[in-house]
Coordinates of C-alpha atoms and ligand atoms in Angstrom, one line a residue:
X2 CA 28.3 -19.5 31.6
X3 CA 27.0 -20.9 34.9
X4 CA 27.0 -24.6 35.6
X5 CA 24.1 -26.3 33.8
X6 CA 21.0 -26.5 35.9
X7 CA 17.5 -26.7 34.4
X8 CA 14.1 -28.3 34.4
X9 CA 12.0 -29.2 31.4
X10 CA 8.3 -28.9 31.5
X11 CA 6.5 -29.9 28.3
X12 CA 3.4 -31.8 27.1
X13 CA 3.8 -35.5 27.4
X14 CA 3.4 -35.8 23.7
X15 CA 4.2 -33.4 20.9
X16 CA 3.2 -34.5 17.4
X17 CA 4.7 -32.4 14.5
X18 CA 3.9 -33.5 11.0
X19 CA 2.2 -32.1 7.9
X20 CA -1.3 -33.4 7.8
X21 CA -1.2 -34.4 11.5
X22 CA -4.6 -32.8 12.2
X23 CA -6.3 -35.7 10.6
X24 CA -5.2 -37.8 13.5
X25 CA -7.2 -35.8 16.0
X26 CA -10.2 -38.2 16.1
X27 CA -8.2 -41.1 17.4
X28 CA -6.3 -39.0 19.8
X29 CA -9.5 -37.4 21.2
X30 CA -11.2 -40.8 21.5
X31 CA -8.4 -42.0 23.7
X32 CA -9.1 -39.1 26.1
X33 CA -12.9 -38.6 26.2
X34 CA -16.3 -38.9 24.5
X35 CA -17.5 -35.3 24.3
X36 CA -15.1 -32.4 23.6
X37 CA -15.5 -28.7 24.2
X38 CA -14.0 -27.3 20.9
X39 CA -12.6 -23.9 21.6
X40 CA -11.9 -21.9 18.5
X41 CA -11.1 -18.3 17.5
X42 CA -13.7 -15.8 16.6
X43 CA -15.0 -17.8 13.7
X44 CA -15.5 -21.5 14.0
X45 CA -16.0 -21.7 10.2
X46 CA -12.6 -23.4 9.6
X47 CA -13.1 -26.0 12.3
X48 CA -14.0 -28.6 9.7
X49 CA -10.4 -29.8 9.8
X50 CA -11.0 -31.0 13.3
X51 CA -14.8 -31.8 13.3
X52 CA -14.6 -34.2 10.4
X53 CA -12.0 -36.5 12.0
X54 CA -13.9 -36.2 15.4
X55 CA -17.1 -37.3 13.7
X56 CA -15.3 -40.2 11.9
X57 CA -14.0 -41.3 15.3
X58 CA -17.4 -41.1 17.0
X59 CA -16.4 -38.2 19.4
X60 CA -19.1 -35.6 20.0
X61 CA -18.2 -31.9 20.4
X62 CA -19.7 -28.6 21.5
X63 CA -18.2 -25.5 19.8
X64 CA -17.1 -22.4 21.9
X65 CA -15.8 -19.4 19.9
X66 CA -13.5 -16.8 21.5
X67 CA -13.4 -13.4 20.0
X68 CA -10.1 -11.7 20.7
X69 CA -7.8 -12.3 23.6
X70 CA -9.5 -14.2 26.4
X71 CA -10.9 -12.5 29.6
X72 CA -11.9 -13.8 32.9
X73 CA -15.5 -13.8 31.8
X74 CA -14.7 -15.8 28.6
X75 CA -13.1 -18.5 30.8
X76 CA -16.2 -18.5 33.0
X77 CA -18.5 -18.8 30.0
X78 CA -16.4 -21.7 28.5
X79 CA -16.6 -23.6 31.8
X80 CA -20.4 -23.2 31.9
X81 CA -20.7 -24.4 28.3
X82 CA -18.6 -27.4 29.0
X83 CA -20.6 -28.3 32.1
X84 CA -23.9 -27.9 30.3
X85 CA -22.8 -30.3 27.6
X86 CA -21.0 -32.7 30.1
X87 CA -17.7 -32.4 28.2
X88 CA -14.9 -34.7 29.4
X89 CA -12.2 -33.3 27.1
X90 CA -11.2 -29.9 25.7
X91 CA -9.7 -29.1 22.2
X92 CA -8.1 -25.8 21.5
X93 CA -7.9 -24.9 17.8
X94 CA -6.6 -21.5 16.8
X95 CA -4.0 -18.9 17.7
X96 CA -2.7 -18.0 21.2
X97 CA -6.1 -16.6 22.3
X98 CA -8.0 -19.8 21.5
X99 CA -5.3 -22.0 23.0
X100 CA -5.0 -19.9 26.2
X101 CA -8.8 -20.0 26.6
X102 CA -8.9 -23.8 26.1
X103 CA -6.0 -24.2 28.6
X104 CA -7.7 -22.0 31.2
X105 CA -11.1 -23.7 30.8
X106 CA -9.6 -27.2 31.1
X107 CA -7.8 -26.1 34.3
X108 CA -11.0 -24.6 35.8
X109 CA -13.0 -27.7 34.9
X110 CA -10.4 -29.9 36.7
X111 CA -10.1 -27.7 39.8
X112 CA -13.5 -26.1 40.2
X113 CA -13.9 -22.5 41.4
X114 CA -13.5 -19.1 39.7
X115 CA -10.6 -17.8 37.6
X116 CA -10.0 -15.1 40.3
X117 CA -9.3 -17.8 42.9
X118 CA -6.2 -18.8 40.9
X119 CA -5.1 -15.8 38.8
X120 CA -1.7 -14.2 39.6
X121 CA -1.5 -10.5 40.6
X122 CA -5.1 -9.5 40.4
X123 CA -6.6 -12.7 41.9
X124 CA -6.0 -14.8 45.0
X125 CA -3.2 -16.7 43.4
X126 CA -4.2 -20.1 44.9
X127 CA -2.3 -23.0 43.4
X128 CA -4.1 -25.1 40.7
X129 CA -3.5 -28.3 42.7
X130 CA -5.6 -30.8 40.7
X131 CA -5.0 -32.0 37.1
X132 CA -6.8 -30.2 34.3
X133 CA -9.4 -31.9 32.2
X134 CA -7.4 -33.6 29.4
X135 CA -6.8 -31.1 26.5
X136 CA -5.3 -31.2 23.1
X137 CA -3.7 -28.0 21.6
X138 CA -3.8 -27.5 17.8
X139 CA -2.2 -24.2 16.8
X140 CA -3.3 -22.5 13.6
X141 CA -0.9 -19.5 13.8
X142 CA 2.9 -19.7 14.4
X143 CA 3.6 -17.3 17.2
X144 CA 2.7 -17.9 20.8
X145 CA 3.9 -21.4 21.5
X146 CA 1.0 -21.7 23.8
X147 CA 0.6 -25.3 22.7
X148 CA 3.6 -26.2 24.9
X149 CA 3.5 -23.7 27.8
X150 CA 2.0 -24.1 31.3
X151 CA 0.3 -20.7 31.6
X152 CA -2.8 -19.0 30.2
X153 CA -3.0 -15.2 30.0
X154 CA -6.4 -13.8 30.9
X155 CA -7.4 -10.1 30.7
X156 CA -9.2 -8.8 33.8
X157 CA -10.7 -5.6 32.3
X158 CA -11.9 -4.3 35.7
X159 CA -8.2 -4.2 36.8
X160 CA -6.7 -3.0 33.5
X161 CA -4.2 -5.7 33.4
X162 CA -3.5 -9.2 32.0
X163 CA -2.4 -11.9 34.4
X164 CA -1.7 -15.6 34.2
X165 CA -3.1 -18.9 35.5
X166 CA 0.0 -21.0 35.8
X167 CA 0.6 -24.6 36.8
X168 CA 2.4 -27.7 35.5
X169 CA -1.0 -29.3 35.5
X170 CA -2.0 -27.0 32.7
X171 CA 0.2 -28.5 30.1
X172 CA -1.6 -30.0 27.1
X173 CA -2.0 -33.8 27.0
X174 CA -1.0 -33.6 23.3
X175 CA 0.4 -30.7 21.3
X176 CA -0.7 -31.5 17.7
X177 CA 1.3 -29.2 15.4
X178 CA 0.4 -29.4 11.7
X179 CA 2.3 -26.9 9.6
X180 CA -0.2 -27.2 6.8
X181 CA -2.7 -25.3 8.9
X182 CA -0.5 -22.2 8.3
X183 CA -0.9 -22.3 4.5
X184 CA -3.4 -19.5 4.3
X185 CA -2.4 -17.2 7.2
X186 CA -3.1 -13.5 6.5
X187 CA 0.0 -11.3 6.1
X188 CA -0.5 -9.3 9.3
X189 CA -0.8 -12.5 11.3
X190 CA 2.3 -13.9 9.7
X191 CA 4.1 -10.7 10.7
X192 CA 2.9 -10.3 14.2
X193 CA 2.9 -14.0 15.3
X194 CA 6.1 -14.7 13.5
X195 CA 8.0 -11.8 15.2
X196 CA 6.5 -12.8 18.6
X197 CA 8.0 -16.3 18.0
X198 CA 11.3 -14.8 17.0
X199 CA 11.4 -12.7 20.2
X200 CA 10.5 -15.8 22.2
X201 CA 13.6 -17.5 20.8
X202 CA 16.0 -14.5 21.1
X203 CA 15.0 -13.5 24.7
X204 CA 15.6 -17.0 26.1
X205 CA 18.9 -17.3 24.3
X206 CA 20.2 -14.1 26.1
X207 CA 18.2 -14.6 29.2
X208 CA 19.7 -14.8 32.7
X209 CA 18.1 -18.3 32.9
X210 CA 19.5 -19.6 29.5
X211 CA 20.4 -23.3 29.6
X212 CA 21.9 -25.8 27.2
X213 CA 18.6 -27.5 26.4
X214 CA 16.8 -24.3 25.4
X215 CA 19.9 -22.9 23.8
X216 CA 19.9 -25.6 21.1
X217 CA 16.2 -25.1 20.4
X218 CA 16.6 -21.3 20.3
X219 CA 19.5 -21.3 17.8
X220 CA 17.7 -23.6 15.4
X221 CA 14.4 -21.7 15.8
X222 CA 16.1 -18.2 15.2
X223 CA 17.9 -19.5 12.1
X224 CA 14.6 -21.0 10.6
X225 CA 12.4 -18.0 11.5
X226 CA 14.9 -15.4 10.1
X227 CA 15.2 -17.4 6.9
X228 CA 11.4 -17.9 6.3
X229 CA 9.6 -14.8 7.7
X230 CA 10.2 -12.3 4.9
X231 CA 9.3 -14.8 2.1
X232 CA 6.2 -16.1 4.0
X233 CA 5.0 -12.5 4.5
X234 CA 5.5 -11.7 0.8
X235 CA 3.5 -14.8 -0.2
X236 CA 0.7 -14.1 2.2
X237 CA 0.5 -10.4 1.0
X238 CA 0.3 -11.5 -2.6
X239 CA -2.6 -14.0 -1.8
X240 CA -0.4 -17.0 -2.3
X241 CA -0.2 -20.1 -0.1
X242 CA 2.9 -20.2 2.1
X243 CA 5.5 -22.6 0.7
X244 CA 5.6 -25.9 2.6
X245 CA 9.2 -25.3 3.7
X246 CA 8.3 -21.9 5.2
X247 CA 5.2 -23.3 7.0
X248 CA 7.4 -25.9 8.5
X249 CA 10.0 -23.3 9.6
X250 CA 7.5 -21.0 11.1
X251 CA 5.7 -23.8 13.0
X252 CA 9.0 -25.1 14.4
X253 CA 10.0 -21.6 15.4
X254 CA 6.8 -21.1 17.3
X255 CA 7.0 -24.5 19.0
X256 CA 10.6 -24.1 20.0
X257 CA 9.9 -20.5 21.2
X258 CA 7.2 -21.9 23.5
X259 CA 9.6 -24.5 24.9
X260 CA 12.3 -21.9 25.4
X261 CA 10.2 -19.3 27.1
X262 CA 8.6 -21.8 29.4
X263 CA 11.9 -23.2 30.5
X264 CA 14.4 -20.3 30.3
X265 CA 12.3 -17.1 30.8
X266 CA 12.1 -14.0 28.6
X267 CA 13.3 -10.4 29.0
X268 CA 12.5 -6.8 28.4
X269 CA 10.4 -7.2 25.2
X270 CA 7.9 -9.3 27.2
X271 CA 8.4 -7.2 30.3
X272 CA 7.0 -4.2 28.3
X273 CA 4.4 -6.3 26.4
X274 CA 2.6 -7.4 29.6
X275 CA 1.6 -3.9 30.8
X276 CA 1.0 -2.6 27.3
X277 CA -1.5 -5.4 26.7
X278 CA -3.3 -4.4 29.9
X279 CA -3.2 -0.6 29.3
X280 CA -4.3 -0.8 25.6
X281 CA -6.2 -3.3 23.5
X282 CA -2.9 -4.0 21.8
X283 CA -2.3 -7.5 20.2
X284 CA 0.6 -9.2 21.9
X285 CA 2.6 -10.2 18.8
X286 CA 2.6 -6.8 17.2
X287 CA 3.7 -5.1 20.4
X288 CA 6.6 -7.6 20.8
X289 CA 7.7 -7.0 17.2
X290 CA 7.7 -3.2 17.7
X291 CA 9.9 -3.5 20.8
X292 CA 12.4 -6.1 19.7
X293 CA 15.1 -3.9 17.9
X294 CA 15.2 -1.2 20.6
X295 CA 15.5 -3.8 23.4
X296 CA 18.4 -5.6 21.8
X297 CA 20.2 -2.3 21.1
X298 CA 19.8 -1.0 24.6
X299 CA 20.6 -4.4 26.2
X300 CA 23.8 -4.5 24.2
X301 CA 24.8 -1.0 25.2
X302 CA 24.0 -1.6 28.9
X303 CA 26.0 -4.9 29.0
X304 CA 29.0 -3.4 27.2
X305 CA 29.0 -0.5 29.7
X306 CA 28.3 -2.3 33.0
X307 CA 29.1 -6.0 32.4
X308 CA 31.5 -6.3 29.5
X309 CA 32.4 -9.9 30.4
X310 CA 28.8 -11.1 30.7
X311 CA 28.1 -14.1 28.5
X312 CA 24.9 -12.4 27.3
X313 CA 27.0 -9.9 25.3
X314 CA 28.5 -12.8 23.2
X315 CA 24.9 -14.2 23.0
X316 CA 23.7 -11.0 21.5
X317 CA 26.4 -11.1 18.8
X318 CA 25.4 -14.7 18.2
X319 CA 21.8 -13.6 17.6
X320 CA 23.2 -11.0 15.1
X321 CA 25.1 -13.8 13.3
X322 CA 22.0 -16.1 13.3
X323 CA 19.5 -13.5 11.9
X324 CA 21.9 -12.0 9.3
X325 CA 23.4 -15.4 8.3
X326 CA 26.9 -13.8 8.6
X327 CA 29.4 -15.1 11.1
X328 CA 31.2 -11.9 11.7
X329 CA 28.0 -9.8 12.1
X330 CA 28.1 -7.2 14.9
X331 CA 25.3 -6.5 17.3
X332 CA 24.6 -3.3 15.3
X333 CA 24.3 -5.3 12.1
X334 CA 21.7 -7.6 13.9
X335 CA 19.7 -4.7 15.3
X336 CA 19.7 -3.1 11.8
X337 CA 18.6 -6.4 10.2
X338 CA 15.7 -6.7 12.7
X339 CA 14.6 -3.1 12.3
X340 CA 14.5 -3.6 8.5
X341 CA 12.5 -6.8 9.0
X342 CA 9.9 -5.1 11.2
X343 CA 9.6 -2.3 8.6
X344 CA 9.2 -4.8 5.7
X345 CA 6.6 -6.7 7.6
X346 CA 4.7 -3.5 8.2
X347 CA 4.8 -3.6 12.0
X348 CA 3.3 -0.4 13.4
X349 CA 5.0 1.5 16.2
X350 CA 3.5 1.5 19.7
X351 CA 1.8 4.9 19.1
X352 CA -0.5 3.1 16.7
X353 CA -1.8 1.0 19.7
X354 CA -2.5 4.1 21.7
X355 CA 0.7 4.8 23.6
X356 CA 1.3 8.5 24.0
X357 CA 4.5 10.1 25.3
X358 CA 2.7 11.3 28.4
X359 CA 2.0 7.7 29.5
X360 CA 5.6 6.4 29.1
X361 CA 6.5 7.0 32.8
X362 CA 3.5 4.9 33.8
X363 CA 4.5 2.2 31.3
X364 CA 8.1 2.1 32.6
X365 CA 6.9 1.8 36.2
X366 CA 4.8 -1.2 35.3
X367 CA 7.3 -2.8 33.0
X368 CA 10.1 -2.5 35.7
X369 CA 8.2 -5.0 38.0
X370 CA 6.8 -7.3 35.2
X371 CA 7.8 -10.9 35.8
X372 CA 9.5 -11.3 32.4
X373 CA 11.8 -8.4 33.2
X374 CA 13.5 -10.5 35.9
X375 CA 15.1 -12.7 33.2
X376 CA 16.5 -9.8 31.2
X377 CA 20.3 -10.3 31.0
X378 CA 21.0 -7.0 32.8
X379 CA 18.9 -4.8 35.1
X380 CA 18.0 -1.8 33.0
X381 CA 17.7 1.8 34.4
X382 CA 14.6 3.8 34.2
X383 CA 16.4 6.0 31.6
X384 CA 17.1 2.9 29.5
X385 CA 13.6 1.6 29.8
X386 CA 12.3 5.1 28.8
X387 CA 14.6 5.1 25.8
X388 CA 13.2 1.7 24.7
X389 CA 9.6 2.9 24.9
X390 CA 10.3 6.2 23.2
X391 CA 12.2 4.7 20.3
X392 CA 9.5 2.1 19.8
X393 CA 6.8 4.7 19.4
Ligands
ZN401 ZN1 5.3 -13.4 23.2

């Protein structure tokens, strides 16, 4: 490997504990008096947060986000927070709610419109001032948004998703309570869990892999691979997820967020970004559908063009970690992951609207996606086409 060289950007405080959500009142009171509480589509389950807020004397205004956030959603959240004179933002939910909360807090701290700061489709100005303080409370185990410094917003007029990005956007506190995962629906366990697994595997084989994220990735992959199938079966049967599996999935998500923010991703996310813009396709399910083909094609490309690359040994390490067998080959690992996506009922990309006729357009967009730059080897258009075709 190259000489160690890395930076770590992470929230000042990460609290990981079963039952930790009950501490949100005191944490919020230390940061403000009136919170904008950003939730997913339904705020019905926000009692886990509002009861402790009430007990601590912190007021709140609810703001629900239906689906993945757009530029307009961020604008509406800023307006709601200003109207209620909020001095604090809480994000409670999956990646969509957390990204919305993160974007709203950044805009409240900096003023202006999302398009002033948005990469690619906006003016890309730096977010130079601190965000309003915000607390991230994840209720799914996938995106790791609680520890990352970017928020993905859809700009429907442009047919793409793009990021607001700044070290100022890190949460003041990431409050991770695995018990909030007890009643996750089976499709959410599958899609968010496999997103987390890809956010651990891609940084471990990334061109920017480093010793700090390597340790987190190895532990996260081992835990995620051990828990996902059992957690999905429990959710599908209407049972609560077992406490040990909640813990493993929450750790995998948290570690994946730290890994992607500090070591980059790869071709899975290089494809996921344009797919999310071209179709209304949920991020986690798309990543899950792509993962086996990306690993297979990366392995073949490395063996042919860079047989001494450390990434090839890393891919074999991934195979050993997911299968639990030291001598597992890359083919064993790919087969194990393909079986996992089948068992977790992950649909192919065609289900999200991708037709063979649009694969050339997809490949052209994926080639220049920012995540593609951290892929361990530059893939040819034929290889990218093969990934898209075999993930249909
Ligand atoms: Zn992802």
